[in-house]
PDB file of N, CA and C in Angstrom:
ATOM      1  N   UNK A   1      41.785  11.584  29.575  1.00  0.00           N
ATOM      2  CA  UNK A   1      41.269  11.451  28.257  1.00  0.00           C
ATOM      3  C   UNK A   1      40.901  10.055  27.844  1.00  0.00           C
ATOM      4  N   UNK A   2      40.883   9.305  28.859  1.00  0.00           N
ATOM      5  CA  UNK A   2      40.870   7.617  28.350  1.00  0.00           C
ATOM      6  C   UNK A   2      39.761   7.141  28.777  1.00  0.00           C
ATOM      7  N   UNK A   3      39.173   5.467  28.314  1.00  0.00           N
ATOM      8  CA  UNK A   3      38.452   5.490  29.208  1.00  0.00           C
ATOM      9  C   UNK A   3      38.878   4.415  30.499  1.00  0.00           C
ATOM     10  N   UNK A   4      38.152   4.460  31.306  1.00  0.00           N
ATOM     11  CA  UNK A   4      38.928   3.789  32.341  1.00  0.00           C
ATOM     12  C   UNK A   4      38.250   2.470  32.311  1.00  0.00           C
ATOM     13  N   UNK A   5      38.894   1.314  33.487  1.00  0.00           N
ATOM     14  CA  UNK A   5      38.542  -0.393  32.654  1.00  0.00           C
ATOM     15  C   UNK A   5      36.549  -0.127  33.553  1.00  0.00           C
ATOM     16  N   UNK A   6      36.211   0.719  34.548  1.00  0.00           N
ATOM     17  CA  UNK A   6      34.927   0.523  35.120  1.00  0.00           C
ATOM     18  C   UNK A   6      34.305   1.347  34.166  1.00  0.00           C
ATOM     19  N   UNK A   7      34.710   2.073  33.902  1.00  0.00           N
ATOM     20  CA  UNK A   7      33.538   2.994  32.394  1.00  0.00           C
ATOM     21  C   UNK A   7      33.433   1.628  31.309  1.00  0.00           C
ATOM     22  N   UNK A   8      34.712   0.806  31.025  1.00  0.00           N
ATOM     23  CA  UNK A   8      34.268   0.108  29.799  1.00  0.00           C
ATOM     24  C   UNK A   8      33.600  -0.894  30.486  1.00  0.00           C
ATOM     25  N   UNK A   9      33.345  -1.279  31.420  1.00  0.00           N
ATOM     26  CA  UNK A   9      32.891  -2.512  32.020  1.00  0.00           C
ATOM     27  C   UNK A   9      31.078  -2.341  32.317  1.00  0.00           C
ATOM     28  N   UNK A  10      31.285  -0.651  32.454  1.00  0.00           N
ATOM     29  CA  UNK A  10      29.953  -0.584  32.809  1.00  0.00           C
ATOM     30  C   UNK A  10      28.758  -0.483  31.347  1.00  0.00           C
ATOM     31  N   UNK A  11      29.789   0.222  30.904  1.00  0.00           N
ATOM     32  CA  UNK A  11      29.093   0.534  28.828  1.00  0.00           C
ATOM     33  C   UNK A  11      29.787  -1.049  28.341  1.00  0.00           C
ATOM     34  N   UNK A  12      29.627  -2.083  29.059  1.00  0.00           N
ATOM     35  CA  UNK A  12      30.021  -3.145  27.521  1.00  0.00           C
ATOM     36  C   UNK A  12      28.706  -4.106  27.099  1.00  0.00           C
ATOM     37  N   UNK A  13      27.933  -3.494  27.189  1.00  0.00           N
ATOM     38  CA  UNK A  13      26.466  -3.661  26.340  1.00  0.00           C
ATOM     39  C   UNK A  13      25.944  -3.000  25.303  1.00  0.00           C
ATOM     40  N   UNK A  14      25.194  -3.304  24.571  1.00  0.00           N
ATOM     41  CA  UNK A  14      24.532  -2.287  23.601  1.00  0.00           C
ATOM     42  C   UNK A  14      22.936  -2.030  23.575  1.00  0.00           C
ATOM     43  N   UNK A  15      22.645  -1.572  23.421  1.00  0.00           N
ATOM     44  CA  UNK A  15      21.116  -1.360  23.269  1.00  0.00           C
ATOM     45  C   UNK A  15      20.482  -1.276  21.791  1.00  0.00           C
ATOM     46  N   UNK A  16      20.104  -2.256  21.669  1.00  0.00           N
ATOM     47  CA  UNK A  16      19.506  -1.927  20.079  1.00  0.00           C
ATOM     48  C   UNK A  16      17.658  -1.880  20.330  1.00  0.00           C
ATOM     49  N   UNK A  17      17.297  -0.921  18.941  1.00  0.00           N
ATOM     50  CA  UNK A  17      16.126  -0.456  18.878  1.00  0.00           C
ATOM     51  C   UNK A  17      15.938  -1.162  17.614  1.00  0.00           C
ATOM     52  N   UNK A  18      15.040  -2.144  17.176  1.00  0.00           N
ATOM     53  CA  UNK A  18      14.536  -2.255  15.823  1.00  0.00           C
ATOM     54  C   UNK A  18      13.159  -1.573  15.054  1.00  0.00           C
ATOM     55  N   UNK A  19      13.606  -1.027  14.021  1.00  0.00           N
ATOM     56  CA  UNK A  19      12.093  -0.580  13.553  1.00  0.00           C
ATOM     57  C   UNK A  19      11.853  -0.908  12.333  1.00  0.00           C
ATOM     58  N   UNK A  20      10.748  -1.619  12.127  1.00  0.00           N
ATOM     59  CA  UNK A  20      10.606  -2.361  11.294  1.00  0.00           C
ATOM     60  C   UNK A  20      10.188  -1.497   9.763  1.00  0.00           C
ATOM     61  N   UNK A  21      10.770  -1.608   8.575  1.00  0.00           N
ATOM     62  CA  UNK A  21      10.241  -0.285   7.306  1.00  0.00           C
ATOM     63  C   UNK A  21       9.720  -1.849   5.962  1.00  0.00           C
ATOM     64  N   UNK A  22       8.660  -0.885   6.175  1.00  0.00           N
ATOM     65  CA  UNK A  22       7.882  -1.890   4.672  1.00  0.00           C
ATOM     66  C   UNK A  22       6.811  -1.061   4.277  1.00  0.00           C
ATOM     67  N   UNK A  23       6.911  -0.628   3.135  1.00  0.00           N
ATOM     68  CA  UNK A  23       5.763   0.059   2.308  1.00  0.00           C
ATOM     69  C   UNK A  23       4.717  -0.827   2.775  1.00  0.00           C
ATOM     70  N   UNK A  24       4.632  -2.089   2.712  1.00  0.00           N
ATOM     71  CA  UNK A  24       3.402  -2.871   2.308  1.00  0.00           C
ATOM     72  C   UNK A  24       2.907  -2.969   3.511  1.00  0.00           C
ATOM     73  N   UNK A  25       2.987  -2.149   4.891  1.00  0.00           N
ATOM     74  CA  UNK A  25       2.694  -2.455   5.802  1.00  0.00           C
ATOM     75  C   UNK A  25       1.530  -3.405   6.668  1.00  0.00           C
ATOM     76  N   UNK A  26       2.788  -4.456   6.615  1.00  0.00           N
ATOM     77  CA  UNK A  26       2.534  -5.862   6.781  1.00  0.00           C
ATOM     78  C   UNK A  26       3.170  -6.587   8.135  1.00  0.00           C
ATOM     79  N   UNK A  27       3.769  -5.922   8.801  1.00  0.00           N
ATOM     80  CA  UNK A  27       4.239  -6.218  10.188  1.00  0.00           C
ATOM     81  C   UNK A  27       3.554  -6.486  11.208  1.00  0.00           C
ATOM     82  N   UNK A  28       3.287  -7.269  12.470  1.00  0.00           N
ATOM     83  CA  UNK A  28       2.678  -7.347  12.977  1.00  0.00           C
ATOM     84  C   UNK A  28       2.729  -6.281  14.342  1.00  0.00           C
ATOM     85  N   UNK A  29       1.874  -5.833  14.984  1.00  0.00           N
ATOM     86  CA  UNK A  29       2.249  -4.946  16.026  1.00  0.00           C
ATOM     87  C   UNK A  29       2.379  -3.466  15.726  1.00  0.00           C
ATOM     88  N   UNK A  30       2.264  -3.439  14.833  1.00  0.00           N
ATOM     89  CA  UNK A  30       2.512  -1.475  14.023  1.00  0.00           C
ATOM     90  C   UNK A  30       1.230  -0.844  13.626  1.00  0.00           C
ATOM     91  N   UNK A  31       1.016   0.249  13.609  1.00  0.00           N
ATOM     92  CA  UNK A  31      -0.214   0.577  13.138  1.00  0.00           C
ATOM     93  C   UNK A  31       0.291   0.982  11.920  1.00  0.00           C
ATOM     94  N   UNK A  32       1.271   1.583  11.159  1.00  0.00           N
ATOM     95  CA  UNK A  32       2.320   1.960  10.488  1.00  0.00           C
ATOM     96  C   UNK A  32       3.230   1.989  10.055  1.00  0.00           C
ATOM     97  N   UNK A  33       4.099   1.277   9.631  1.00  0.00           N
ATOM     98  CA  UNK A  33       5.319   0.861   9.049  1.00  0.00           C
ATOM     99  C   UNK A  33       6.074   1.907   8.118  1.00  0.00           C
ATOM    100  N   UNK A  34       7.165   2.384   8.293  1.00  0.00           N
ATOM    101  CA  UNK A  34       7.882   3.488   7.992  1.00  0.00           C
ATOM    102  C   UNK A  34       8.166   2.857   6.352  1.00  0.00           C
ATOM    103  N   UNK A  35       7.601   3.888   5.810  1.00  0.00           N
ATOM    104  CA  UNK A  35       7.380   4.153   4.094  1.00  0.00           C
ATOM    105  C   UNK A  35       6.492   3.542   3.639  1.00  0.00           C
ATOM    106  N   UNK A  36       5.066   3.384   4.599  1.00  0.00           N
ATOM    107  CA  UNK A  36       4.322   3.066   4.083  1.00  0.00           C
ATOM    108  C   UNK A  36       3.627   4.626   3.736  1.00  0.00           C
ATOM    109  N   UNK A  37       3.491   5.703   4.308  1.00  0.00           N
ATOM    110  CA  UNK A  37       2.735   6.655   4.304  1.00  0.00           C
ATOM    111  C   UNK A  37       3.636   7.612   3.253  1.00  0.00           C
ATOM    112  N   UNK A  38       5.041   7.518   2.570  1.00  0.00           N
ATOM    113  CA  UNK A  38       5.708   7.859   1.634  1.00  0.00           C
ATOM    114  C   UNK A  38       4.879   7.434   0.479  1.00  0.00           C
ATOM    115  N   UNK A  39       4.676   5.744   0.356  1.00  0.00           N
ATOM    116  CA  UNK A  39       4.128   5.090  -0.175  1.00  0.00           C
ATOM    117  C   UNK A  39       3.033   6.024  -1.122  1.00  0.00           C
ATOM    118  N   UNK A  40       2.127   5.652   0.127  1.00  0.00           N
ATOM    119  CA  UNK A  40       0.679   6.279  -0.377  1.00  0.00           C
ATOM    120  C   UNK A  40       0.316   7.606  -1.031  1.00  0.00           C
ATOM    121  N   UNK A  41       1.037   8.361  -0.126  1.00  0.00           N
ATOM    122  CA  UNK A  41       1.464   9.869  -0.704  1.00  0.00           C
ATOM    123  C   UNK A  41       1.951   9.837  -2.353  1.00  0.00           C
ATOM    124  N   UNK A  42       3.059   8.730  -2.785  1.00  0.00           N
ATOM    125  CA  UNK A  42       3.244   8.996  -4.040  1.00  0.00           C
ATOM    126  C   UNK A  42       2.298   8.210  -5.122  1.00  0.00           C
ATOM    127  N   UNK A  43       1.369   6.988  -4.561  1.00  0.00           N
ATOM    128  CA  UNK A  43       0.626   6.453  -5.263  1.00  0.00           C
ATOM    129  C   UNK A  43      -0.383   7.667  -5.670  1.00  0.00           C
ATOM    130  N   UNK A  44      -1.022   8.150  -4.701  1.00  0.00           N
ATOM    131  CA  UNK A  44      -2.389   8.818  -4.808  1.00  0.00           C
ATOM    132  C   UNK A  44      -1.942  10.734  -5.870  1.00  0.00           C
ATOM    133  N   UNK A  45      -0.377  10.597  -5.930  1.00  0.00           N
ATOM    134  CA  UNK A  45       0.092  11.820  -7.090  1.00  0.00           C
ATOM    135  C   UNK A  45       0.136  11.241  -8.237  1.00  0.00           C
ATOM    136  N   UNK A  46       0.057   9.848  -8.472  1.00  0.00           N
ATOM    137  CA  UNK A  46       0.372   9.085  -9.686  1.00  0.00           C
ATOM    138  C   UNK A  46      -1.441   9.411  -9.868  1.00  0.00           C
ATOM    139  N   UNK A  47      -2.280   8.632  -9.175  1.00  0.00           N
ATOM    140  CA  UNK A  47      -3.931   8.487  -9.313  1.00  0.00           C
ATOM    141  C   UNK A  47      -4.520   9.768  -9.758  1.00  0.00           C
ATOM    142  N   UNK A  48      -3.792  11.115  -8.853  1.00  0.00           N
ATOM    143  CA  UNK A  48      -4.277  12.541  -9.455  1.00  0.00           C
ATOM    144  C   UNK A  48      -3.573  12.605 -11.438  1.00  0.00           C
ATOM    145  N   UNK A  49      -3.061  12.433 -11.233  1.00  0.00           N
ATOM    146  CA  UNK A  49      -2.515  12.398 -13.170  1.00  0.00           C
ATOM    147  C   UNK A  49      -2.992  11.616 -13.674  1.00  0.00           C
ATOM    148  N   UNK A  50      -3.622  10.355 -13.499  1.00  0.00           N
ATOM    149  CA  UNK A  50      -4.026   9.633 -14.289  1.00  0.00           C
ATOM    150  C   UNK A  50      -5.208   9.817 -14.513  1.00  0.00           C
ATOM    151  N   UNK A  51      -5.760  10.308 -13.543  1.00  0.00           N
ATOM    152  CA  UNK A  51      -7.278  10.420 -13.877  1.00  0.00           C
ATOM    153  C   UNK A  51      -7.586  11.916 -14.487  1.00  0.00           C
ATOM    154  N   UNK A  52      -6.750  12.671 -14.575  1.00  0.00           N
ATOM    155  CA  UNK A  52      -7.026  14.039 -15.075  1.00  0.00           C
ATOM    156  C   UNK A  52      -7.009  13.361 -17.243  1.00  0.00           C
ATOM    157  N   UNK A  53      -5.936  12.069 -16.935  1.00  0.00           N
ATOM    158  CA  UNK A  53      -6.129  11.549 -18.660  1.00  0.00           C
ATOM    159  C   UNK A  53      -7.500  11.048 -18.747  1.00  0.00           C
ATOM    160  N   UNK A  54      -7.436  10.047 -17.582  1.00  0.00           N
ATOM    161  CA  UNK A  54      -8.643   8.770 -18.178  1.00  0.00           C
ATOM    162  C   UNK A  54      -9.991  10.009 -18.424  1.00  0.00           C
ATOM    163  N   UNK A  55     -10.401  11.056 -17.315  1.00  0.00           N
ATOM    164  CA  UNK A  55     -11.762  11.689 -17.628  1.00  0.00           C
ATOM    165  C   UNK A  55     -11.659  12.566 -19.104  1.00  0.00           C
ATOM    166  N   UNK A  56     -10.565  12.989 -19.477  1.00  0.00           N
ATOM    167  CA  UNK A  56     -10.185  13.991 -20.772  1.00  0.00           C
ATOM    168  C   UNK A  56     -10.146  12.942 -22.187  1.00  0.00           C
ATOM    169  N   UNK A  57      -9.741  11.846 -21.366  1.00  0.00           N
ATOM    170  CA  UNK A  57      -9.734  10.909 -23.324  1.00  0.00           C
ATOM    171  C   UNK A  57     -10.931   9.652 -22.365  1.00  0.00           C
ATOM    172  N   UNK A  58     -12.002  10.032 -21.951  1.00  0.00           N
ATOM    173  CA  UNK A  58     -13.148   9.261 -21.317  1.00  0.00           C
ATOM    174  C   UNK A  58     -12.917   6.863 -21.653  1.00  0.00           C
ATOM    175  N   UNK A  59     -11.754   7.642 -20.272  1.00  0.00           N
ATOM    176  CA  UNK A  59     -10.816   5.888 -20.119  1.00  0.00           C
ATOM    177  C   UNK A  59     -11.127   5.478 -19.152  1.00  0.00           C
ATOM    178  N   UNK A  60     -10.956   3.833 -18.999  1.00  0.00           N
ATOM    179  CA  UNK A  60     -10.528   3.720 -17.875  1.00  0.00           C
ATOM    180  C   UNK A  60      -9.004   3.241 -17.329  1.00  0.00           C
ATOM    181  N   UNK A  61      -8.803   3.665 -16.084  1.00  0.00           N
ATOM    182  CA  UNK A  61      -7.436   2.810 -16.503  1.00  0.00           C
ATOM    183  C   UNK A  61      -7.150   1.969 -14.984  1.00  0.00           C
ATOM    184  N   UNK A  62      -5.957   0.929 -15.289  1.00  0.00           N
ATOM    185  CA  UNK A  62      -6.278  -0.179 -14.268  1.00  0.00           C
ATOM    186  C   UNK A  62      -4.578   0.367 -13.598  1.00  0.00           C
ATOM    187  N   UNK A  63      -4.719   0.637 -12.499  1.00  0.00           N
ATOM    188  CA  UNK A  63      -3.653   1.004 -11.775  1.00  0.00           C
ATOM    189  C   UNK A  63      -3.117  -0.522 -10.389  1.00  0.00           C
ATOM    190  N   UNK A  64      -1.721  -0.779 -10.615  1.00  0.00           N
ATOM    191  CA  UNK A  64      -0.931  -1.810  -9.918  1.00  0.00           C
ATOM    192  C   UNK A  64      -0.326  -1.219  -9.146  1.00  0.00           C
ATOM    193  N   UNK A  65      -0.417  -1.667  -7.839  1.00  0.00           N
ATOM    194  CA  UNK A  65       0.602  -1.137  -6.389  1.00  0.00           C
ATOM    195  C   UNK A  65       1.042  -2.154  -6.135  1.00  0.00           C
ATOM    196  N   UNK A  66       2.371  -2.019  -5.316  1.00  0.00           N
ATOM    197  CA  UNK A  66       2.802  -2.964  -4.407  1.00  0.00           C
ATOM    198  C   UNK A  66       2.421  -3.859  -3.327  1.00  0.00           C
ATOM    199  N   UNK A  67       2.615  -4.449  -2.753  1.00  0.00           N
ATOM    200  CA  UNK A  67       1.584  -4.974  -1.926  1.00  0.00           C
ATOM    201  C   UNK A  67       2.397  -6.318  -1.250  1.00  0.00           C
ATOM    202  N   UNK A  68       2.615  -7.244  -2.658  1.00  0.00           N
ATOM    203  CA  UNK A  68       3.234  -8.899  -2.086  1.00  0.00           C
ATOM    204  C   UNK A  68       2.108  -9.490  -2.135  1.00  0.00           C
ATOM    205  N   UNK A  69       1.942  -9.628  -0.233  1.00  0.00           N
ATOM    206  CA  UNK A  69       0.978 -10.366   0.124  1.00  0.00           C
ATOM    207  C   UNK A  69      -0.379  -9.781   0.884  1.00  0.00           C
ATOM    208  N   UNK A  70      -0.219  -8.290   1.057  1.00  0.00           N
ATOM    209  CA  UNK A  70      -1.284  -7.417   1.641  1.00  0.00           C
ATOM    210  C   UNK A  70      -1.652  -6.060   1.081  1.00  0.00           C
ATOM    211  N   UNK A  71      -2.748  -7.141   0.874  1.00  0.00           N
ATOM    212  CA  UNK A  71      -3.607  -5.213   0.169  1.00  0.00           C
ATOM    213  C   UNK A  71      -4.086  -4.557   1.092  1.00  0.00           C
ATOM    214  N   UNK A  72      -3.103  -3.641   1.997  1.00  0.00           N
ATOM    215  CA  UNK A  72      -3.390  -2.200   2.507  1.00  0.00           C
ATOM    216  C   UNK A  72      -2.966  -1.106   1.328  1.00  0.00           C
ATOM    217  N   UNK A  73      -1.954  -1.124   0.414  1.00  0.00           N
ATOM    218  CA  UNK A  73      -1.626   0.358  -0.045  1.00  0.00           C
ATOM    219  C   UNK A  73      -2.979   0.323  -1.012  1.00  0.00           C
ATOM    220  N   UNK A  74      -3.544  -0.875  -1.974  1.00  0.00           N
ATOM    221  CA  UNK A  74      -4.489  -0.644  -2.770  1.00  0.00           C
ATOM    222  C   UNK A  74      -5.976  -0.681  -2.013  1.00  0.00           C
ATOM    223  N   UNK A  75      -6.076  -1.391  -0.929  1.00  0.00           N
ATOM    224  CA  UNK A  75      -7.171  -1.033  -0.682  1.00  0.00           C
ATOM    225  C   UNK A  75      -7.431   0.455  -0.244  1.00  0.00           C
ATOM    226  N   UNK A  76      -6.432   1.116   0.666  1.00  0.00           N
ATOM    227  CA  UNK A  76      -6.693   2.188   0.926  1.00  0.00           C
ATOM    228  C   UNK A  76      -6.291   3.408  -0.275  1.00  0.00           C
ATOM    229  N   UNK A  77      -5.686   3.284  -1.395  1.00  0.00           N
ATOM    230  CA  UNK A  77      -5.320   4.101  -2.549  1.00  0.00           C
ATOM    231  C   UNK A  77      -6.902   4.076  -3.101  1.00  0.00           C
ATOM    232  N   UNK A  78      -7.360   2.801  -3.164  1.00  0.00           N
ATOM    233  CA  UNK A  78      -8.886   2.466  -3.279  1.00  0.00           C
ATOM    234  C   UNK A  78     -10.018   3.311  -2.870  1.00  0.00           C
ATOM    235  N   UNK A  79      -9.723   3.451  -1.700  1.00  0.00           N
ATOM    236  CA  UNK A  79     -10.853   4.316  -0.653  1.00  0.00           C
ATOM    237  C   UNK A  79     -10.364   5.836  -0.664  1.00  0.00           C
ATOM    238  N   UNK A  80      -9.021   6.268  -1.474  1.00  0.00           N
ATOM    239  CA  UNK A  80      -8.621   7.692  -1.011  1.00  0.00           C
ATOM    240  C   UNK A  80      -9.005   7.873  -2.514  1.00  0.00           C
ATOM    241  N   UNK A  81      -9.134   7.322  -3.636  1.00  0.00           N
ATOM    242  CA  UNK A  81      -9.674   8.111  -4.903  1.00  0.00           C
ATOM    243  C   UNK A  81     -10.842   7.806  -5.474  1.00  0.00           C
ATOM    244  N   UNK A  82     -11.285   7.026  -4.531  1.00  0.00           N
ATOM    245  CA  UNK A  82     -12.805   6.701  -5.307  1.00  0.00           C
ATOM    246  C   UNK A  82     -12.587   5.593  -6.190  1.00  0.00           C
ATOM    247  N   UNK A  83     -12.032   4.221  -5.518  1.00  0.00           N
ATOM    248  CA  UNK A  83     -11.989   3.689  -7.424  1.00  0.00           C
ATOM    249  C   UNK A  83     -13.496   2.434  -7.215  1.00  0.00           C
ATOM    250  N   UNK A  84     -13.787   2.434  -8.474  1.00  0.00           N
ATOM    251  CA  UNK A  84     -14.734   1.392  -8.932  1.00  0.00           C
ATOM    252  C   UNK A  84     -14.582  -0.037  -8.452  1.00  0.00           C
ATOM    253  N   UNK A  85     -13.330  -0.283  -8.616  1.00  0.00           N
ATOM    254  CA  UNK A  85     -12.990  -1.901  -8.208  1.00  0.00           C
ATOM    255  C   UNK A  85     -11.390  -1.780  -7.353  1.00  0.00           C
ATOM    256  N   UNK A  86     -11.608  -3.233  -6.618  1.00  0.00           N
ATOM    257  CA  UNK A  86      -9.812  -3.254  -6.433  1.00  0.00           C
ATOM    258  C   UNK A  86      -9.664  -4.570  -5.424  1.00  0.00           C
ATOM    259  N   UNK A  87      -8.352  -5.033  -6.131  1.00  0.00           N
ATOM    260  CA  UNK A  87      -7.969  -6.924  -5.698  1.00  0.00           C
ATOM    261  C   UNK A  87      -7.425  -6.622  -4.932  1.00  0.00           C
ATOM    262  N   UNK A  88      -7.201  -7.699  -3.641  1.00  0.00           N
ATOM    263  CA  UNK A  88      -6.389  -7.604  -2.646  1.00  0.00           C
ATOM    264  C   UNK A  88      -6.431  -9.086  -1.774  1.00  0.00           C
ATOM    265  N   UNK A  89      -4.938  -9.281  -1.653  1.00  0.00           N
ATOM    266  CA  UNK A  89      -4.738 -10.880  -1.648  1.00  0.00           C
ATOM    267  C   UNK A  89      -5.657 -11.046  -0.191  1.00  0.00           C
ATOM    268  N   UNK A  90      -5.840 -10.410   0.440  1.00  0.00           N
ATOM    269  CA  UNK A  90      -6.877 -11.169   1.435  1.00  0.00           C
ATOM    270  C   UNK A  90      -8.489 -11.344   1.501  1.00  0.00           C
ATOM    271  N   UNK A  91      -8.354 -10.796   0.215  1.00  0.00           N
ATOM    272  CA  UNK A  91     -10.229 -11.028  -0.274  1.00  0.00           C
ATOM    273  C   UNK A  91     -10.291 -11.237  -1.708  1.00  0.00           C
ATOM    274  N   UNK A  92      -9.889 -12.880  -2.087  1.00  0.00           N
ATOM    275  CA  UNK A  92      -9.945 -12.840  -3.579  1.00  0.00           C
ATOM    276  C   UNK A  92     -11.134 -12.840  -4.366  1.00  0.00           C
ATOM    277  N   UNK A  93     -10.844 -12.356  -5.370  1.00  0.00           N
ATOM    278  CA  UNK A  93     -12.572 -12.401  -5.969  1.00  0.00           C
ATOM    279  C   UNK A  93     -13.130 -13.769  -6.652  1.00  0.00           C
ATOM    280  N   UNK A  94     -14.289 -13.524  -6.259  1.00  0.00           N
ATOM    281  CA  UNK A  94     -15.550 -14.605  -6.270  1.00  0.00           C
ATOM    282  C   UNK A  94     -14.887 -15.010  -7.971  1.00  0.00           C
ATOM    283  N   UNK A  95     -15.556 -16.573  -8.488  1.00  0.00           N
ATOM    284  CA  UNK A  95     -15.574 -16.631  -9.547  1.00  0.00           C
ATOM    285  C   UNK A  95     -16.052 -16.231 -10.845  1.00  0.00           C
ATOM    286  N   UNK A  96     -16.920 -15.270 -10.332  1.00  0.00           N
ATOM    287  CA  UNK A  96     -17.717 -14.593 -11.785  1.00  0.00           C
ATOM    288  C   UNK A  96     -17.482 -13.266 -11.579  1.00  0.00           C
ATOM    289  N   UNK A  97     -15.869 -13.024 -10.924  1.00  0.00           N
ATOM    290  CA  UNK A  97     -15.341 -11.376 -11.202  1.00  0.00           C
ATOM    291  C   UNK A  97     -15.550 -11.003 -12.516  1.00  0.00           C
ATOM    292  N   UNK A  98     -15.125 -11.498 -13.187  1.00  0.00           N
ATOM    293  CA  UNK A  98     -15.366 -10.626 -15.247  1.00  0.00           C
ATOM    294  C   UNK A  98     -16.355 -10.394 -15.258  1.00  0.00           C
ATOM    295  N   UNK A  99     -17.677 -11.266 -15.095  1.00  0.00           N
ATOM    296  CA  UNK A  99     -19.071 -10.552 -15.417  1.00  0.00           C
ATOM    297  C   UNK A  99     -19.363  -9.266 -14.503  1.00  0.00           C
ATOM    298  N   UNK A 100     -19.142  -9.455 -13.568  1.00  0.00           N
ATOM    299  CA  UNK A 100     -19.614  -8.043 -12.768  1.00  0.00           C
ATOM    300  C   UNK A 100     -18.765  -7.026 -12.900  1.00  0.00           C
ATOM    301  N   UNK A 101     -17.342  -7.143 -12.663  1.00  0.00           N
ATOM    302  CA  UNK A 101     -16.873  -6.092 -13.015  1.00  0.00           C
ATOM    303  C   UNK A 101     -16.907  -5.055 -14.756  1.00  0.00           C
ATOM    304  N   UNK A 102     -17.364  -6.261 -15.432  1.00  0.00           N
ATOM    305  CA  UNK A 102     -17.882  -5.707 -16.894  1.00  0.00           C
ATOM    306  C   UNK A 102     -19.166  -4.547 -16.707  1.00  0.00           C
ATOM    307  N   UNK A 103     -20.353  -5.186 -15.714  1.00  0.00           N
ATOM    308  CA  UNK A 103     -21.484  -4.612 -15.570  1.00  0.00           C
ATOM    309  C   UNK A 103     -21.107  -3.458 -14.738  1.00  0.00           C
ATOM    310  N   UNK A 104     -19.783  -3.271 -13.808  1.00  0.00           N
ATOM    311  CA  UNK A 104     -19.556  -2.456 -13.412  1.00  0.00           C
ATOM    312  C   UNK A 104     -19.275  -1.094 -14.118  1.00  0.00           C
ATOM    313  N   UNK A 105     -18.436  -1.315 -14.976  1.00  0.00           N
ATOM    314  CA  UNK A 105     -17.727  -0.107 -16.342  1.00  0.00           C
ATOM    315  C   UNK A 105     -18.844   0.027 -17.335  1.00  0.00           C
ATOM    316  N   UNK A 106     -19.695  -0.979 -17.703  1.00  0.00           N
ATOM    317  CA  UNK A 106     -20.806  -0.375 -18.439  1.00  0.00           C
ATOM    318  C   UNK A 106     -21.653   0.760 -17.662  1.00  0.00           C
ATOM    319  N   UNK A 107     -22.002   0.422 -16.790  1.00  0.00           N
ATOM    320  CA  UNK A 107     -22.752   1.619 -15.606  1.00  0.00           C
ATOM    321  C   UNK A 107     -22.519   2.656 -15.400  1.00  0.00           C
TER     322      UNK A 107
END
């Protein structure tokens, strides 16, 4: 029932696995980062409710994700609902963002 001293001698290592979890999937080497696709899933149930308001009381409305330092969840929340505009720290906007994005919502 014990273990013997060549079983512990042979198991006295460990093996570790790291996996890296960040919504903001921002890791290098991943195509995916565990809770990033939780993430998105609950952004884009927030985007379905909001926009069932903004088209019924004819709004617009400015929606904030997480991110830090990388806009993957908004750029791609971006591209999964259709939005008009959207910031993202690796493409900041030009200096005459207000005027265009104004000419944008008038349109």
């Amino acid at each position: 029932g014990g273990i013997t001293a060549e079983e512990a001698k042979r198991s006295s290592y460990l093996n570790i696995v790291g996996m890296g979890g960040s919504i903001d999937n921002d890791f290098c080497g991943t195509d995916m980062t565990i809770g990033t696709d939780s993430a998105l899933h609950r952004i884009m149930e927030i985007v379905d409710a909001i926009t069932t308001t903004a088209q019924s009381h004819q709004r617009t409305f400015v929606l904030e994700v997480m991110g830090r330092h990388c806009g993957y969840l908004a750029l791609i929340t971006a591209l999964a609902c259709g939005a008009d505009w959207v910031f993202i720290p690796e493409s900041p906007p030009e200096d005459d963002w207000e005027d265009h994005l104004c000419r944008r919502l008038t349109e």
